[in-house]
XYZ file of C-alpha atoms in Angstrom:
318
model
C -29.304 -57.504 4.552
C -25.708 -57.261 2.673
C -25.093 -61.336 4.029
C -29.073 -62.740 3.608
C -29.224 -61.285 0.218
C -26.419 -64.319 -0.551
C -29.632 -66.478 -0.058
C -30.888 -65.674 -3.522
C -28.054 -67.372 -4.677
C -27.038 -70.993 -5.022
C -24.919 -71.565 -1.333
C -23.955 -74.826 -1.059
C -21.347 -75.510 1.189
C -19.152 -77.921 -1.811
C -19.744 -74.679 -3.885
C -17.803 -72.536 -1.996
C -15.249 -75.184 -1.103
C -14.746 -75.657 -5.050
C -14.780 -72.053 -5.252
C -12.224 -71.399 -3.032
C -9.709 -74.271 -4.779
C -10.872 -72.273 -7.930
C -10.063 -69.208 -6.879
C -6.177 -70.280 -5.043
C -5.140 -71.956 -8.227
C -6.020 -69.180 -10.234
C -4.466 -66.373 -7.917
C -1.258 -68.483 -6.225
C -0.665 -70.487 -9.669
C -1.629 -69.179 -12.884
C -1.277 -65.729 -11.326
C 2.020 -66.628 -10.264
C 3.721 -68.037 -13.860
C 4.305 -64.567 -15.448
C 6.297 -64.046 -11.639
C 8.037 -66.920 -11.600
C 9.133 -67.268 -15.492
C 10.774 -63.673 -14.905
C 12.540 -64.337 -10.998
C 13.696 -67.789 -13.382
C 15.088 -65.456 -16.075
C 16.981 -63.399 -13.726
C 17.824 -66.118 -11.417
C 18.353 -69.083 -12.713
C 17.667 -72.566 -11.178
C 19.037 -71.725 -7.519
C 16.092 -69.660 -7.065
C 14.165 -73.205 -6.266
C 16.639 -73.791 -3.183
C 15.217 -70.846 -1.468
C 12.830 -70.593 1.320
C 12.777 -67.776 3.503
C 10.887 -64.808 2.702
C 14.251 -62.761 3.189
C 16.032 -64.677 0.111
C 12.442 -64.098 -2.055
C 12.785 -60.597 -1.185
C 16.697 -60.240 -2.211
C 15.727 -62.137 -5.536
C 12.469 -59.779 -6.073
C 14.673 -56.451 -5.634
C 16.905 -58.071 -8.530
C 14.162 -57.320 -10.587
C 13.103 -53.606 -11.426
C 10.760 -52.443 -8.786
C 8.298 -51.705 -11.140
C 8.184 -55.146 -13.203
C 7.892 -56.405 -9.591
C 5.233 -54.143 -8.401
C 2.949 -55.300 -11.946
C 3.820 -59.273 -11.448
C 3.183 -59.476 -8.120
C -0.522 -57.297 -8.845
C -0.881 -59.491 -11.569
C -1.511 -62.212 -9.542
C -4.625 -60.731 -7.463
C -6.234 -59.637 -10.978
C -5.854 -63.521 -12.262
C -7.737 -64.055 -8.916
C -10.262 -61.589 -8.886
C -11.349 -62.512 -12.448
C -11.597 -66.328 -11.519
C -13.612 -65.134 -7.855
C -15.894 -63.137 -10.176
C -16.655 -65.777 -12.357
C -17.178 -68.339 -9.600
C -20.189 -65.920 -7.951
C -21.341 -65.210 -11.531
C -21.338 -68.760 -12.765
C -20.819 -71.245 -9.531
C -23.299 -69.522 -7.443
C -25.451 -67.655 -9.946
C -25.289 -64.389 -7.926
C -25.473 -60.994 -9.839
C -22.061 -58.838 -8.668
C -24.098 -56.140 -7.250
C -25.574 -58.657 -4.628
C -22.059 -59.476 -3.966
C -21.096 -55.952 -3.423
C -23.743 -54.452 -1.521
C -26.916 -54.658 -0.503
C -28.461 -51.485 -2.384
C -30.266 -51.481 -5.711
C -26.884 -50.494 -7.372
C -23.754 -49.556 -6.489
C -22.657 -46.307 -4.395
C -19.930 -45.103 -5.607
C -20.127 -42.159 -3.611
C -19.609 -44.352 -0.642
C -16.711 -45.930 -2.163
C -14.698 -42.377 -3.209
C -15.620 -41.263 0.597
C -13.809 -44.701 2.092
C -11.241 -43.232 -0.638
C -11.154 -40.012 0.797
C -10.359 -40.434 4.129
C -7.427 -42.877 4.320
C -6.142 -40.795 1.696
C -5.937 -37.630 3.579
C -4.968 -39.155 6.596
C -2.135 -41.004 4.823
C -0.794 -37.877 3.053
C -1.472 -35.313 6.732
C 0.116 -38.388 9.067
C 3.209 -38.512 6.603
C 3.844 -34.830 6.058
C 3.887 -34.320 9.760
C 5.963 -37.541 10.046
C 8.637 -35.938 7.602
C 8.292 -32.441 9.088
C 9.263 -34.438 12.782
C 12.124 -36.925 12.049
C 13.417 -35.592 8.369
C 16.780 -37.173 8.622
C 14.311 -41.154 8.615
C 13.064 -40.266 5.111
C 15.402 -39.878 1.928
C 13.867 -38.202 -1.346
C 13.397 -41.038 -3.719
C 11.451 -39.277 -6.743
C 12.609 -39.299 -10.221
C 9.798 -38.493 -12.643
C 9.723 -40.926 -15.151
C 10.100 -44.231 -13.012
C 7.203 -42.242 -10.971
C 5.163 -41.998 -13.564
C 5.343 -45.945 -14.627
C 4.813 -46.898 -11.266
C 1.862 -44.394 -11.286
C 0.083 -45.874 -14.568
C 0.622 -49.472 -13.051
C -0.820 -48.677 -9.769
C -3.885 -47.247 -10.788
C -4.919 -49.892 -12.943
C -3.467 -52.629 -10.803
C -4.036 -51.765 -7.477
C -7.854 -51.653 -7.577
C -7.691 -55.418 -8.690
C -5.415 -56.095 -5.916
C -7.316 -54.655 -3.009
C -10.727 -55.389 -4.916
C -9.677 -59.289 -4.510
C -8.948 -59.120 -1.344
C -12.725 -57.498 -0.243
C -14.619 -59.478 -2.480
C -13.039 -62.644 -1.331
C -13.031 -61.893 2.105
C -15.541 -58.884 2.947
C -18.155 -60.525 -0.083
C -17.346 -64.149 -0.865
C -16.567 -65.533 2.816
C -18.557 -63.076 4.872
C -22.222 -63.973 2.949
C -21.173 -67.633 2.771
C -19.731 -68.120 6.749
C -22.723 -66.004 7.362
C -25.271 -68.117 5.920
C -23.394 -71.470 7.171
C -22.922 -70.275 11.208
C -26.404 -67.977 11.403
C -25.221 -65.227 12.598
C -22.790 -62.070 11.876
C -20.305 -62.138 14.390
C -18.534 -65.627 13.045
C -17.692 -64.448 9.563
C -16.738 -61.203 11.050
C -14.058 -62.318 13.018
C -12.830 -65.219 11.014
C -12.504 -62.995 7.655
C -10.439 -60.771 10.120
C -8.363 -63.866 11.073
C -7.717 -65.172 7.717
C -7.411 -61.465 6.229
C -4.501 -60.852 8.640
C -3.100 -64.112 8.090
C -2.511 -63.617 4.290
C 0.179 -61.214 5.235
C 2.228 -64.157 7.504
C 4.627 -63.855 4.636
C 4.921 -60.025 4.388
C 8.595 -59.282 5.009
C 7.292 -57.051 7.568
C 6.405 -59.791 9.843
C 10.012 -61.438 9.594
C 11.270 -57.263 10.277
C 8.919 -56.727 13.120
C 7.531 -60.074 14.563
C 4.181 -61.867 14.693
C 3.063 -58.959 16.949
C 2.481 -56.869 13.396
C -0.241 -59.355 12.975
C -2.228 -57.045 15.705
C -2.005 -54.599 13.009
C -3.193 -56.782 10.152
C -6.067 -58.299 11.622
C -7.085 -55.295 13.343
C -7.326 -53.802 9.457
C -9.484 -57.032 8.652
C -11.600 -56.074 11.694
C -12.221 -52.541 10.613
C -12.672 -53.637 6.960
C -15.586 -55.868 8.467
C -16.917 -53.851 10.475
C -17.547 -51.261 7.672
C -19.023 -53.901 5.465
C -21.547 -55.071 8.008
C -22.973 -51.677 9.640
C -22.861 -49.880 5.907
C -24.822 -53.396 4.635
C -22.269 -53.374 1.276
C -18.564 -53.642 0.502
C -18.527 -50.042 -1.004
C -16.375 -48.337 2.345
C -14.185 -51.127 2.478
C -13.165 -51.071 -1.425
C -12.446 -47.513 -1.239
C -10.873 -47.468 2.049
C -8.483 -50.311 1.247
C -7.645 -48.855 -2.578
C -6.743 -45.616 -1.137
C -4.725 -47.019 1.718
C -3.010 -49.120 -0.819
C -2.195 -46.842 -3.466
C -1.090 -43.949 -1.842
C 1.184 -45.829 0.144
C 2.610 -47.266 -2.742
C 2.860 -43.244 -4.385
C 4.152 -41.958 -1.218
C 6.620 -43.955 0.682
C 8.605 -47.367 0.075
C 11.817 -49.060 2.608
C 13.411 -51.731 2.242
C 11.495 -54.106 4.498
C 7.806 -53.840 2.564
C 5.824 -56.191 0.215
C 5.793 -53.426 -2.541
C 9.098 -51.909 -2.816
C 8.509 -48.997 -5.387
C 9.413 -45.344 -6.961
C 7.927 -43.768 -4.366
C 8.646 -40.406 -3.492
C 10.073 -41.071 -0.230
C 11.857 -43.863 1.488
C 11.635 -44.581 4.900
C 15.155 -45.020 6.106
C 14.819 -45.477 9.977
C 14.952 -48.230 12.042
C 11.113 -49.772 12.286
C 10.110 -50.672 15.753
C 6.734 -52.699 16.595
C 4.988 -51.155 19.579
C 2.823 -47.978 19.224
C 2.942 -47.506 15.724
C 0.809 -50.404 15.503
C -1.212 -50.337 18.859
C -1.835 -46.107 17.509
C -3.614 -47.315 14.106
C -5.892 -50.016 15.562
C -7.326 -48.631 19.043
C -7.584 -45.086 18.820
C -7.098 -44.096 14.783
C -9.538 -47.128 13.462
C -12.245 -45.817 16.543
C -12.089 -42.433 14.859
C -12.693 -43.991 11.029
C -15.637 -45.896 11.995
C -16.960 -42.384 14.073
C -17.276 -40.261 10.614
C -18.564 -43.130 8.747
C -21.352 -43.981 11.542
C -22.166 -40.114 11.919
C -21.727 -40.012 8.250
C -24.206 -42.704 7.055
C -26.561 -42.577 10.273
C -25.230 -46.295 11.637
C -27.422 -47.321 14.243
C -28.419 -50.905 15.752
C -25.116 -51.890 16.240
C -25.434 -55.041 18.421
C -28.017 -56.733 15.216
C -25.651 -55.751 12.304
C -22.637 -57.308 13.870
C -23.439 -59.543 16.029
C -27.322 -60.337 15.150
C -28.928 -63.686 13.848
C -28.362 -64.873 9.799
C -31.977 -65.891 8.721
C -33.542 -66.508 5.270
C -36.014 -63.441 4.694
C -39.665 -64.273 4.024
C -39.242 -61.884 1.074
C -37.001 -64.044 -0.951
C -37.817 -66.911 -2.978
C -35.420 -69.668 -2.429
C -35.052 -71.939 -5.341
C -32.161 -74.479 -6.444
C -33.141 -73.781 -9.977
C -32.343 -70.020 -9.603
């Protein structure tokens, strides 16, 4: 019931459309100033002539990578804070309705989304290191470490909360109510999820075929949110895929370069690293979660009919 709950709310489609202008002029604008003001401080005026994401990477890595890592963060925390005020205030939905679709949140579910990209993160890397040592170079030094530590765990769980509530909460409950059924806002979230990272410097590295990887992550993310009926997986899945990669390993070709301890110094290729993640690792994911929480009735949660529950009262004056 995580997208028919969304009913108690007010959903108007012009709500969500000025929600959503709300919401990118907060994160892309305001959130971008503090960015800006300091690329303008280091740059100077040329940085206006520049256009391809390979110049605004050059002129980001003229910053420190840690200023970098907190102004570019800061941007998704401006636009979480203006998303949660446009479901609190535009809408007049209570966050827990907008994060799951139990009495209160489970935050058990949410360290054990946590849990296992985390472990699989820090096994897949150790075994990568162990395999090719001479593609990794030892980039620790403690006290850079440490910064980038305090940043990104305050500022990563804004960044990655943004992204599900805006696309696993926000969209999903209001595509769902507007199509009437599951399997539209399921795979357009995934779309428009994968296509926020066009402008990764990965894709100019690897090619559009990286997008595979992208919106195959939207897919899982979406898939989590639907069978487990809240957003709880997905938030703790995507914070701990986030932050440890941004702890563990950096190159020179990511969003977030930081003071990781190790830097990935080989050549990236895009072929099975990304078909590995999304058809057989992603499978294996959803497996312990669905034996974990007792998923069944696949076929209704993700691909069933969107209607208004007899139980709820539905009321513009809510």
């Amino acid at each position: 019931m995580f997208i028919e709950q969304a009913f108690k709310a007010k959903t108007d489609w012009w709500r969500y459309l000025i929600g959503m202008i709300i919401v990118f002029i907060a994160w892309q604008i305001i959130g971008g100033l503090p960015l800006m003001a300091a690329i303008i401080l280091e740059m100077g005026p040329e940085i206006f002539t520049m256009t391809e994401s390979s110049d605004m990477m050059k002129v980001l890595q003229t910053l420190d990578s840690n200023v970098a890592f907190f102004l570019l963060l800061l941007m998704f925390a401006v636009g979480l804070g203006a998303l949660l005020l446009v479901i609190r205030l535009l809408h007049q939905q209570p966050l827990v309705e907008a994060t799951t679709s139990r009495k209160k949140v489970d935050w058990g579910r949410f360290f054990f989304g946590f849990g296992i990209i985390a472990v699989f993160t820090i096994v897949a890397t150790i075994i990568d290191y162990n395999l090719r040592p001479e593609d990794f170079l030892w980039n620790f030094d403690l006290v850079p470490f440490l910064i980038l530590a305090a940043i990104a765990v305050i500022m990563v769980p804004l960044q990655t909360s943004f992204e599900e509530y805006l696309f696993r909460g926000y969209l999903m409950q209001g595509l769902g109510i507007m199509a009437g059924n599951k399997w539209f806002p399921l795979i357009v979230t995934s779309v428009l999820f994968g296509s926020l990272h066009l402008w990764n410097p990965e894709v100019e590295k690897l090619g559009y075929v990286i997008m595979i990887y992208y919106i195959g992550t939207g897919l899982l993310l979406g898939i989590m949110t639907l069978m487990d009926e809240g957003l709880e997986l997905a938030l703790g899945f995507h914070f701990g895929n986030n932050l440890i990669g941004a702890l563990l390993i950096t190159a020179d070709w990511t969003a977030f370069q930081t003071h990781s301890i190790l830097k990935d110094v080989s050549e990236p290729t895009a072929g099975f690293d990304i078909i590995v993640p999304v058809l057989i690792v992603y499978p294996i994911f959803l497996f312990l979660m669905a034996k974990t929480y007792r998923w069944t009735n696949w076929k209704e949660r993700l691909f069933g009919r969107v209607t208004r529950p007899e139980s709820i009262n539905y009321s513009e004056e809510i």
